[in-house]
Every structure is written in C-alpha cells, then in structure tokens.
mmCIF file of C-alpha atoms and ligand atoms in Angstrom:
data_model
loop_
_atom_site.group_PDB
_atom_site.id
_atom_site.type_symbol
_atom_site.label_atom_id
_atom_site.label_comp_id
_atom_site.label_asym_id
_atom_site.label_seq_id
_atom_site.Cartn_x
_atom_site.Cartn_y
_atom_site.Cartn_z
ATOM 1 C CA MET A 1061 -33.293 4.040 -62.495
ATOM 2 C CA LYS A 1062 -31.979 7.129 -64.253
ATOM 3 C CA LEU A 1063 -31.842 6.899 -67.907
ATOM 4 C CA SER A 1064 -28.153 7.979 -68.029
ATOM 5 C CA GLU A 1065 -27.428 4.681 -65.925
ATOM 6 C CA ILE A 1066 -29.247 2.607 -68.551
ATOM 7 C CA VAL A 1067 -27.178 4.350 -71.383
ATOM 8 C CA ARG A 1068 -24.002 3.698 -69.812
ATOM 9 C CA GLU A 1069 -24.922 0.073 -68.262
ATOM 10 C CA LEU A 1070 -26.376 -1.379 -71.767
ATOM 11 C CA ASN A 1071 -23.750 0.570 -73.647
ATOM 12 C CA LEU A 1072 -26.410 2.448 -75.623
ATOM 13 C CA LYS A 1073 -25.384 4.909 -78.591
ATOM 14 C CA VAL A 1074 -26.991 8.059 -78.061
ATOM 15 C CA GLU A 1075 -28.231 10.116 -80.809
ATOM 16 C CA SER A 1076 -30.163 12.760 -78.824
ATOM 17 C CA ILE A 1077 -30.560 13.098 -74.958
ATOM 18 C CA ALA A 1078 -31.379 15.927 -72.919
ATOM 19 C CA ASN A 1079 -33.340 13.952 -70.081
ATOM 20 C CA GLN A 1080 -30.406 12.393 -68.590
ATOM 21 C CA ASP A 1081 -31.532 12.445 -65.105
ATOM 22 C CA ALA A 1082 -35.343 11.154 -65.889
ATOM 23 C CA THR A 1083 -36.305 7.922 -63.951
ATOM 24 C CA ILE A 1084 -37.117 4.884 -65.601
ATOM 25 C CA ILE A 1085 -39.213 2.173 -64.129
ATOM 26 C CA SER A 1086 -40.585 0.284 -67.150
ATOM 27 C CA ALA A 1087 -40.560 -0.027 -70.855
ATOM 28 C CA TYR A 1088 -42.914 -1.201 -73.769
ATOM 29 C CA ALA A 1089 -41.732 -3.224 -76.859
ATOM 30 C CA SER A 1090 -43.542 -2.936 -79.891
ATOM 31 C CA ASP A 1091 -43.378 -2.058 -83.782
ATOM 32 C CA LEU A 1092 -46.933 -1.435 -84.126
ATOM 33 C CA LEU A 1093 -47.508 2.409 -83.829
ATOM 34 C CA SER A 1094 -51.260 2.067 -82.680
ATOM 35 C CA ASP A 1095 -50.343 -0.628 -80.315
ATOM 36 C CA VAL A 1096 -48.028 1.850 -78.699
ATOM 37 C CA MET A 1097 -50.361 4.688 -79.130
ATOM 38 C CA GLY A 1098 -52.963 2.627 -77.260
ATOM 39 C CA ASN A 1099 -50.835 0.802 -74.683
ATOM 40 C CA ALA A 1100 -47.719 2.379 -73.698
ATOM 41 C CA LYS A 1101 -47.437 4.390 -70.480
ATOM 42 C CA ALA A 1102 -46.007 7.794 -69.889
ATOM 43 C CA GLY A 1103 -42.183 7.799 -68.643
ATOM 44 C CA GLN A 1104 -41.506 4.450 -70.308
ATOM 45 C CA ILE A 1105 -38.856 3.630 -72.735
ATOM 46 C CA TRP A 1106 -40.091 2.385 -76.116
ATOM 47 C CA ILE A 1107 -38.091 -0.476 -77.760
ATOM 48 C CA THR A 1108 -38.519 -0.710 -81.445
ATOM 49 C CA MET A 1109 -37.027 -1.151 -84.890
ATOM 50 C CA GLN A 1110 -39.009 1.587 -86.466
ATOM 51 C CA THR A 1111 -36.902 4.856 -87.158
ATOM 52 C CA HIS A 1112 -39.149 7.516 -88.950
ATOM 53 C CA LYS A 1113 -40.413 10.765 -87.682
ATOM 54 C CA ASN A 1114 -43.770 9.471 -86.662
ATOM 55 C CA VAL A 1115 -42.101 7.460 -83.897
ATOM 56 C CA ALA A 1116 -40.893 10.631 -82.165
ATOM 57 C CA ALA A 1117 -43.987 12.146 -82.657
ATOM 58 C CA ILE A 1118 -45.881 9.316 -80.893
ATOM 59 C CA ALA A 1119 -42.917 9.364 -78.230
ATOM 60 C CA SER A 1120 -43.508 12.711 -77.372
ATOM 61 C CA LEU A 1121 -47.358 12.618 -77.572
ATOM 62 C CA LYS A 1122 -47.364 9.510 -75.099
ATOM 63 C CA ASP A 1123 -44.636 11.459 -73.090
ATOM 64 C CA ILE A 1124 -42.291 8.378 -73.861
ATOM 65 C CA GLN A 1125 -39.170 9.595 -72.243
ATOM 66 C CA ALA A 1126 -36.555 7.656 -74.575
ATOM 67 C CA VAL A 1127 -37.007 5.586 -77.677
ATOM 68 C CA VAL A 1128 -34.317 2.835 -77.959
ATOM 69 C CA ILE A 1129 -33.763 1.348 -81.533
ATOM 70 C CA ILE A 1130 -32.879 -2.088 -81.676
ATOM 71 C CA ASN A 1131 -30.400 -4.126 -84.107
ATOM 72 C CA ASN A 1132 -27.982 -1.332 -84.395
ATOM 73 C CA GLY A 1133 -31.197 0.623 -86.556
ATOM 74 C CA THR A 1134 -30.274 4.280 -88.024
ATOM 75 C CA PRO A 1135 -32.954 6.603 -86.997
ATOM 76 C CA GLU A 1136 -33.843 9.113 -89.846
ATOM 77 C CA LYS A 1137 -32.939 12.548 -89.643
ATOM 78 C CA ASP A 1138 -36.098 14.093 -89.129
ATOM 79 C CA MET A 1139 -36.988 11.631 -86.583
ATOM 80 C CA VAL A 1140 -33.813 12.658 -84.664
ATOM 81 C CA MET A 1141 -34.536 16.401 -84.981
ATOM 82 C CA HIS A 1142 -38.235 15.946 -83.852
ATOM 83 C CA ALA A 1143 -37.176 14.132 -80.862
ATOM 84 C CA LYS A 1144 -34.606 16.787 -80.093
ATOM 85 C CA ASN A 1145 -37.237 19.308 -80.185
ATOM 86 C CA GLU A 1146 -39.788 17.493 -78.007
ATOM 87 C CA ASN A 1147 -37.010 16.256 -75.533
ATOM 88 C CA VAL A 1148 -37.293 12.633 -76.369
ATOM 89 C CA ALA A 1149 -34.137 10.842 -76.235
ATOM 90 C CA VAL A 1150 -32.990 8.748 -79.254
ATOM 91 C CA LEU A 1151 -30.898 5.837 -78.311
ATOM 92 C CA ILE A 1152 -29.557 2.822 -80.200
ATOM 93 C CA THR A 1153 -28.411 -1.051 -79.107
ATOM 94 C CA ASP A 1154 -26.927 -3.428 -81.271
ATOM 95 C CA LEU A 1155 -28.766 -6.134 -79.407
ATOM 96 C CA PRO A 1156 -32.254 -7.478 -80.975
ATOM 97 C CA CYS A 1157 -35.238 -7.037 -79.319
ATOM 98 C CA TYR A 1158 -35.547 -9.928 -76.812
ATOM 99 C CA GLU A 1159 -32.165 -9.584 -75.730
ATOM 100 C CA PHE A 1160 -32.057 -5.871 -75.168
ATOM 101 C CA CYS A 1161 -35.523 -6.251 -72.993
ATOM 102 C CA ALA A 1162 -33.926 -8.980 -71.228
ATOM 103 C CA ALA A 1163 -31.003 -7.100 -70.219
ATOM 104 C CA LEU A 1164 -32.915 -3.773 -69.594
ATOM 105 C CA HIS A 1165 -35.649 -6.073 -67.110
ATOM 106 C CA LYS A 1166 -32.797 -7.274 -65.201
ATOM 107 C CA LEU A 1167 -31.136 -4.026 -65.040
ATOM 108 C CA ILE A 1168 -34.009 -2.241 -63.696
ATOM 109 C CA ASN A 1169 -35.120 -5.150 -61.324
ATOM 110 C CA CYS A 1170 -31.932 -5.544 -59.816
ATOM 111 C CA GLU A 1171 -32.057 -2.136 -58.561
ATOM 112 C CA ILE A 1172 -35.516 -2.663 -56.733
ATOM 113 C CA MET B 539 -61.207 28.022 -79.150
ATOM 114 C CA GLU B 540 -61.281 26.598 -82.632
ATOM 115 C CA TYR B 541 -58.371 25.254 -84.747
ATOM 116 C CA VAL B 542 -58.473 24.067 -88.202
ATOM 117 C CA PHE B 543 -56.029 21.729 -89.750
ATOM 118 C CA GLU B 544 -55.595 20.903 -93.400
ATOM 119 C CA ILE B 545 -54.216 17.149 -93.890
ATOM 120 C CA ASN B 546 -52.800 15.717 -97.027
ATOM 121 C CA GLY B 547 -53.068 11.861 -97.791
ATOM 122 C CA GLY B 548 -49.580 10.492 -97.576
ATOM 123 C CA ASP B 549 -47.989 13.293 -95.969
ATOM 124 C CA PHE B 550 -46.757 11.152 -92.793
ATOM 125 C CA SER B 551 -44.135 13.407 -92.102
ATOM 126 C CA SER B 552 -46.708 16.014 -90.995
ATOM 127 C CA GLY B 553 -48.673 13.221 -89.320
ATOM 128 C CA GLY B 554 -49.331 14.313 -85.570
ATOM 129 C CA ASN B 555 -48.898 17.957 -85.950
ATOM 130 C CA ALA B 556 -52.663 18.342 -85.146
ATOM 131 C CA SER B 557 -52.332 16.285 -82.034
ATOM 132 C CA SER B 558 -49.217 18.013 -81.119
ATOM 133 C CA THR B 559 -50.765 21.382 -81.377
ATOM 134 C CA ILE B 560 -53.923 20.297 -79.458
ATOM 135 C CA LYS B 561 -51.895 18.556 -76.685
ATOM 136 C CA ARG B 562 -49.781 21.886 -75.884
ATOM 137 C CA ALA B 563 -52.996 23.838 -75.978
ATOM 138 C CA LEU B 564 -54.674 21.725 -73.492
ATOM 139 C CA LYS B 565 -51.916 21.667 -71.293
ATOM 140 C CA GLU B 566 -51.654 25.436 -71.246
ATOM 141 C CA ARG B 567 -55.482 25.269 -70.265
ATOM 142 C CA ASN B 568 -54.264 22.994 -67.313
ATOM 143 C CA VAL B 569 -56.514 20.220 -68.449
ATOM 144 C CA ASP B 570 -56.366 17.014 -66.334
ATOM 145 C CA PRO B 571 -53.299 14.826 -68.002
ATOM 146 C CA LEU B 572 -55.146 11.821 -68.138
ATOM 147 C CA VAL B 573 -58.125 13.570 -70.447
ATOM 148 C CA ILE B 574 -55.491 15.112 -72.386
ATOM 149 C CA LYS B 575 -54.204 11.681 -73.010
ATOM 150 C CA ARG B 576 -57.297 10.319 -74.397
ATOM 151 C CA ILE B 577 -57.721 13.252 -76.408
ATOM 152 C CA VAL B 578 -54.210 12.998 -77.861
ATOM 153 C CA VAL B 579 -55.107 9.235 -78.825
ATOM 154 C CA ALA B 580 -58.177 9.933 -80.470
ATOM 155 C CA LEU B 581 -56.936 12.768 -82.209
ATOM 156 C CA PHE B 582 -53.845 11.098 -83.559
ATOM 157 C CA GLU B 583 -55.537 7.953 -84.836
ATOM 158 C CA ALA B 584 -58.133 9.978 -86.748
ATOM 159 C CA GLU B 585 -55.271 12.319 -88.186
ATOM 160 C CA ILE B 586 -53.302 9.417 -89.232
ATOM 161 C CA ASN B 587 -56.344 7.488 -90.804
ATOM 162 C CA VAL B 588 -56.738 10.341 -93.134
ATOM 163 C CA VAL B 589 -52.989 10.383 -94.138
ATOM 164 C CA ALA B 590 -52.900 6.655 -94.463
ATOM 165 C CA HIS B 591 -56.058 6.130 -96.001
ATOM 166 C CA ALA B 592 -57.453 9.304 -97.932
ATOM 167 C CA ASP B 593 -56.579 12.000 -100.455
ATOM 168 C CA HIS B 594 -56.961 14.792 -98.290
ATOM 169 C CA GLY B 595 -59.224 16.433 -95.385
ATOM 170 C CA THR B 596 -59.819 18.958 -92.608
ATOM 171 C CA ILE B 597 -59.700 18.485 -89.033
ATOM 172 C CA THR B 598 -61.796 21.071 -87.017
ATOM 173 C CA VAL B 599 -61.080 20.912 -83.072
ATOM 174 C CA ILE B 600 -63.051 23.042 -80.873
ATOM 175 C CA ILE B 601 -61.982 23.338 -77.325
ATOM 176 C CA GLU B 602 -65.148 24.281 -74.961
ATOM 177 C CA GLU B 603 -65.577 24.775 -71.420
ATOM 178 C CA HIS B 604 -66.732 21.232 -70.505
ATOM 179 C CA GLN B 605 -65.267 19.055 -73.640
ATOM 180 C CA VAL B 606 -63.497 18.811 -76.665
ATOM 181 C CA GLN B 607 -64.940 18.236 -80.082
ATOM 182 C CA MET B 608 -63.174 16.989 -83.281
ATOM 183 C CA PHE B 609 -64.749 16.938 -86.497
ATOM 184 C CA VAL B 610 -62.507 14.872 -89.025
ATOM 185 C CA LYS B 611 -63.753 15.194 -92.598
ATOM 186 C CA ASP B 612 -61.684 13.640 -95.615
ATOM 187 C CA PHE B 613 -62.333 12.962 -99.170
ATOM 188 C CA GLY B 614 -61.253 9.632 -100.494
ATOM 189 C CA PRO B 615 -62.174 5.794 -100.779
ATOM 190 C CA GLY B 616 -64.447 5.925 -97.850
ATOM 191 C CA ILE B 617 -65.370 2.740 -95.689
ATOM 192 C CA GLU B 618 -67.627 0.158 -97.249
ATOM 193 C CA ASP B 619 -68.268 -1.464 -93.823
ATOM 194 C CA ILE B 620 -68.022 0.705 -90.967
ATOM 195 C CA GLU B 621 -68.574 -2.232 -88.398
ATOM 196 C CA LEU B 622 -65.726 -4.393 -89.939
ATOM 197 C CA ALA B 623 -63.444 -1.415 -90.162
ATOM 198 C CA MET B 624 -64.120 -0.948 -86.365
ATOM 199 C CA SER B 625 -63.314 -4.376 -85.359
ATOM 200 C CA GLU B 626 -59.589 -5.105 -83.853
ATOM 201 C CA GLY B 627 -57.091 -6.138 -86.360
ATOM 202 C CA TYR B 628 -59.147 -5.200 -89.645
ATOM 203 C CA SER B 629 -57.094 -3.049 -91.897
ATOM 204 C CA THR B 630 -56.524 -2.500 -95.660
ATOM 205 C CA ALA B 631 -53.073 -0.647 -95.040
ATOM 206 C CA SER B 632 -50.756 -0.809 -97.898
ATOM 207 C CA ASP B 633 -47.441 -2.798 -97.582
ATOM 208 C CA THR B 634 -45.499 0.724 -97.539
ATOM 209 C CA VAL B 635 -47.926 2.128 -94.653
ATOM 210 C CA ARG B 636 -47.351 -1.415 -92.800
ATOM 211 C CA GLU B 637 -43.639 -1.277 -92.927
ATOM 212 C CA MET B 638 -43.915 2.049 -91.224
ATOM 213 C CA GLY B 639 -45.574 0.149 -88.505
ATOM 214 C CA PHE B 640 -49.208 1.298 -89.228
ATOM 215 C CA GLY B 641 -51.898 -0.994 -90.127
ATOM 216 C CA ALA B 642 -52.438 -2.731 -86.882
ATOM 217 C CA GLY B 643 -56.087 -2.178 -87.236
ATOM 218 C CA MET B 644 -56.463 -0.750 -83.897
ATOM 219 C CA GLY B 645 -56.581 2.791 -84.668
ATOM 220 C CA LEU B 646 -60.475 3.150 -85.027
ATOM 221 C CA PRO B 647 -60.560 0.839 -81.796
ATOM 222 C CA ASN B 648 -58.099 3.257 -79.857
ATOM 223 C CA ILE B 649 -60.581 6.400 -80.805
ATOM 224 C CA LYS B 650 -63.787 4.194 -79.580
ATOM 225 C CA LYS B 651 -61.819 3.467 -76.386
ATOM 226 C CA ASN B 652 -61.089 6.929 -75.441
ATOM 227 C CA ALA B 653 -63.919 8.733 -76.633
ATOM 228 C CA ASP B 654 -66.968 9.596 -74.950
ATOM 229 C CA VAL B 655 -68.884 9.979 -78.262
ATOM 230 C CA PHE B 656 -67.658 8.844 -81.402
ATOM 231 C CA GLU B 657 -69.654 8.834 -84.585
ATOM 232 C CA ILE B 658 -68.486 8.053 -88.019
ATOM 233 C CA GLU B 659 -70.226 7.971 -91.446
ATOM 234 C CA SER B 660 -68.594 7.189 -94.465
ATOM 235 C CA VAL B 661 -69.826 6.930 -98.210
ATOM 236 C CA LYS B 662 -67.675 4.695 -100.340
ATOM 237 C CA GLY B 663 -65.995 6.308 -103.128
ATOM 238 C CA LEU B 664 -66.523 9.939 -101.478
ATOM 239 C CA GLY B 665 -64.957 9.896 -98.138
ATOM 240 C CA THR B 666 -65.507 9.738 -94.409
ATOM 241 C CA ASN B 667 -66.926 12.009 -91.658
ATOM 242 C CA ALA B 668 -66.019 11.323 -88.019
ATOM 243 C CA HIS B 669 -67.029 13.501 -84.914
ATOM 244 C CA ILE B 670 -65.374 12.563 -81.334
ATOM 245 C CA ILE B 671 -66.212 14.250 -78.299
ATOM 246 C CA ILE B 672 -64.589 13.916 -75.231
ATOM 247 C CA TYR B 673 -65.818 15.415 -71.594
ATOM 248 C CA LEU B 674 -62.941 17.418 -69.885
ATOM 249 C CA LYS B 675 -64.647 17.026 -66.448
ATOM 250 C CA ASN B 676 -66.164 14.084 -65.156
ATOM 251 C CA ASP B 677 -69.210 14.593 -62.900
HETATM 252 N N1 LIG C 2338 -60.142 7.914 -93.007
HETATM 253 C C1 LIG C 2338 -60.450 6.898 -93.746
HETATM 254 N N2 LIG C 2338 -60.719 6.552 -95.116
HETATM 255 C C2 LIG C 2338 -60.849 5.559 -95.629
HETATM 256 N N3 LIG C 2338 -60.593 4.171 -94.902
HETATM 257 C C3 LIG C 2338 -60.521 4.266 -93.885
HETATM 258 C C4 LIG C 2338 -60.345 5.415 -92.753
HETATM 259 N N4 LIG C 2338 -60.245 5.180 -91.439
HETATM 260 C C5 LIG C 2338 -60.142 4.106 -91.268
HETATM 261 N N5 LIG C 2338 -60.278 3.323 -92.735
HETATM 262 C C6 LIG C 2338 -60.316 1.856 -92.820
HETATM 263 O O1 LIG C 2338 -60.591 1.176 -91.378
HETATM 264 C C7 LIG C 2338 -59.689 0.295 -91.321
HETATM 265 C C8 LIG C 2338 -59.256 0.256 -89.986
HETATM 266 O O2 LIG C 2338 -58.650 1.565 -89.366
HETATM 267 P P1 LIG C 2338 -57.877 1.513 -88.267
HETATM 268 O O3 LIG C 2338 -57.427 3.115 -87.919
HETATM 269 O O4 LIG C 2338 -58.852 0.992 -87.096
HETATM 270 O O5 LIG C 2338 -56.532 0.602 -88.784
HETATM 271 P P2 LIG C 2338 -55.349 1.019 -89.551
HETATM 272 O O6 LIG C 2338 -55.494 2.278 -89.818
HETATM 273 O O7 LIG C 2338 -55.631 -0.092 -90.696
HETATM 274 O O8 LIG C 2338 -54.133 0.633 -88.683
HETATM 275 P P3 LIG C 2338 -53.671 1.178 -87.454
HETATM 276 O O9 LIG C 2338 -54.663 2.509 -87.204
HETATM 277 O O10 LIG C 2338 -53.794 0.168 -86.458
HETATM 278 O O11 LIG C 2338 -52.286 1.861 -87.714
HETATM 279 C C9 LIG C 2338 -58.650 1.060 -92.412
HETATM 280 O O12 LIG C 2338 -57.425 -0.140 -92.562
HETATM 281 C C10 LIG C 2338 -59.205 1.403 -93.447
HETATM 282 O O13 LIG C 2338 -59.721 0.323 -94.497
HETATM 283 MG MG1 LIG C 2339 -55.386 3.769 -88.271
#
C-alpha cells in the first residue's frame, strides 16, 4: 500500500513527506533504538514515541520510509529537519501504540 | 580510503554522522546493500556507545578492497567486565540516555552479530578500544 494512502486512511498529521508513492508492506514498533537498529527492516514504517534527532538518523541508516509518532507526540525540530534531508517521512497519529498498530495492520492486510 | 571522525561524549545530535558518511561512501562504491547494512549497524552502535558512555573518542574507518576496518578508540570510564557488557540486556546507561530510547543493552550484541571480526579491550578508568572488520565479498 502506498504511504500516501496510509496517511489518508489513518488520518495522519504530516510533518514531512517526500516519498508519498513508497510502497509499505510492513512496520516495526519499538521505542528502544538498538532494537530497531538490530531488527527493523528496510522499507518499513517505524512506530515509536521517541521524537529526537537520532530517530531520524536511525530511520535513514536503516532505509526506513516513515516514522510514525504515537499519542500525538511532537517531533523535535532537528528530527524533522534531518528526516527531510534524508527523505524519511515524519507522521503523527493521536492513537496509542497498540491501537495504531492494529489499525495499520488491518489496512495493510485488507489490501492483500 | 581512510576516514577519521572525532566523537564527543554526550553529543547525541551528532551521533550517527560517522555512520551516515560511511554509508554514503559505500553506496557510491556499489558495495552489496546487505553488507552495507551490517557495516552501518555495527558502526552506529560503536559510535553511539562513545557518545553515551565515554568522554570523547576517535573513529577511524578504512575502506579496503575486500574489507572495511573500523577502529573505535575512546577515553572514558572503560568497561570493567567485557563479557558482562557483551551480554544482551546489560546496560549502565543513565536515566536521561534511557529516556531517549538507548540503554537496551543490545548495542554490543548487535555489533557482534554483524561483524566478521570484533575485538574489544578496555582499561577501567581510561577508555575502550574496539576493532571491527566486515568483509565486502563473501567467498
Ligand atoms: N565505549 C564505552 N565506554 C564505556 N562503557 C561502555 C562503552 N561501550 C559499552 N559500554 C558498557 O557496556 C554496556 C553495554 O553496551 P551496549 O551497547 O550493549 O548497551 P547500551 O549502550 O547500554 O544500550 P543500547 O546500545 O542498547 O542502547 C553499556 O551500558 C556500558 O556499561
Ligand atoms: Mg550501546
């Protein structure tokens, strides 16, 4: 499913997006950065409550397409700037982690 | 090709700069993306450990024809028990560092998983030296 459709269907607030047409087939949810470093896969969406610059750095290093910040969190300015430079989307949901994961899972799986 | 990076303890906003520079350099050389991924994970974890745990340090990355060598030398508290530090889940990270999402105790295990050679030595109260090698071609 296209990233832009996910944004629309799940009502995400967009802080930065340049890769609307990226195809998303899975996601990884974690707030532990070295867990993401070790286990997330390229092309995924990363769901987290972390909002600082290292999040954008890790997303870019791991070729993650988009970071979704849960609970209506506010990403720090330098996180958004770094993400923009590195072509990583930064999106915000007002849902908590479990609810967002469930909604995303349903959306992605319905398509298949 | 040799790259040298100076790392300052506590400077999280620069954390990852060495890794992204090296990632770009390896991409330009058309290194296998799967190998690039392993190098990036190992280098990032080593880099962040200097930021999170040491006073300051130097990372030297040498890209050779068949391998990438990373030398990570820092001055700081050092590691008293390396075997313990290498075990998954062990961390002495401060509360502030943990709030940022570091401190899972998975950094050194991540390096070990991704490296072809990983040597680490440390003197308590002085600092830590790590040497990581990842081969570019698997033959
Ligand atoms: N360069 C270093 N200087 C001093 N101590 C270190 C250094 N690198 C690692 N350590 C020690 O080893 C422990 C384990 O390191 P490791 O990278 O596995 O986990 P972490 O850094 O605590 O958390 P994570 O990497 O998962 O964010 C650290 O908590 C710290 O006590
Ligand atoms: Mg670490």
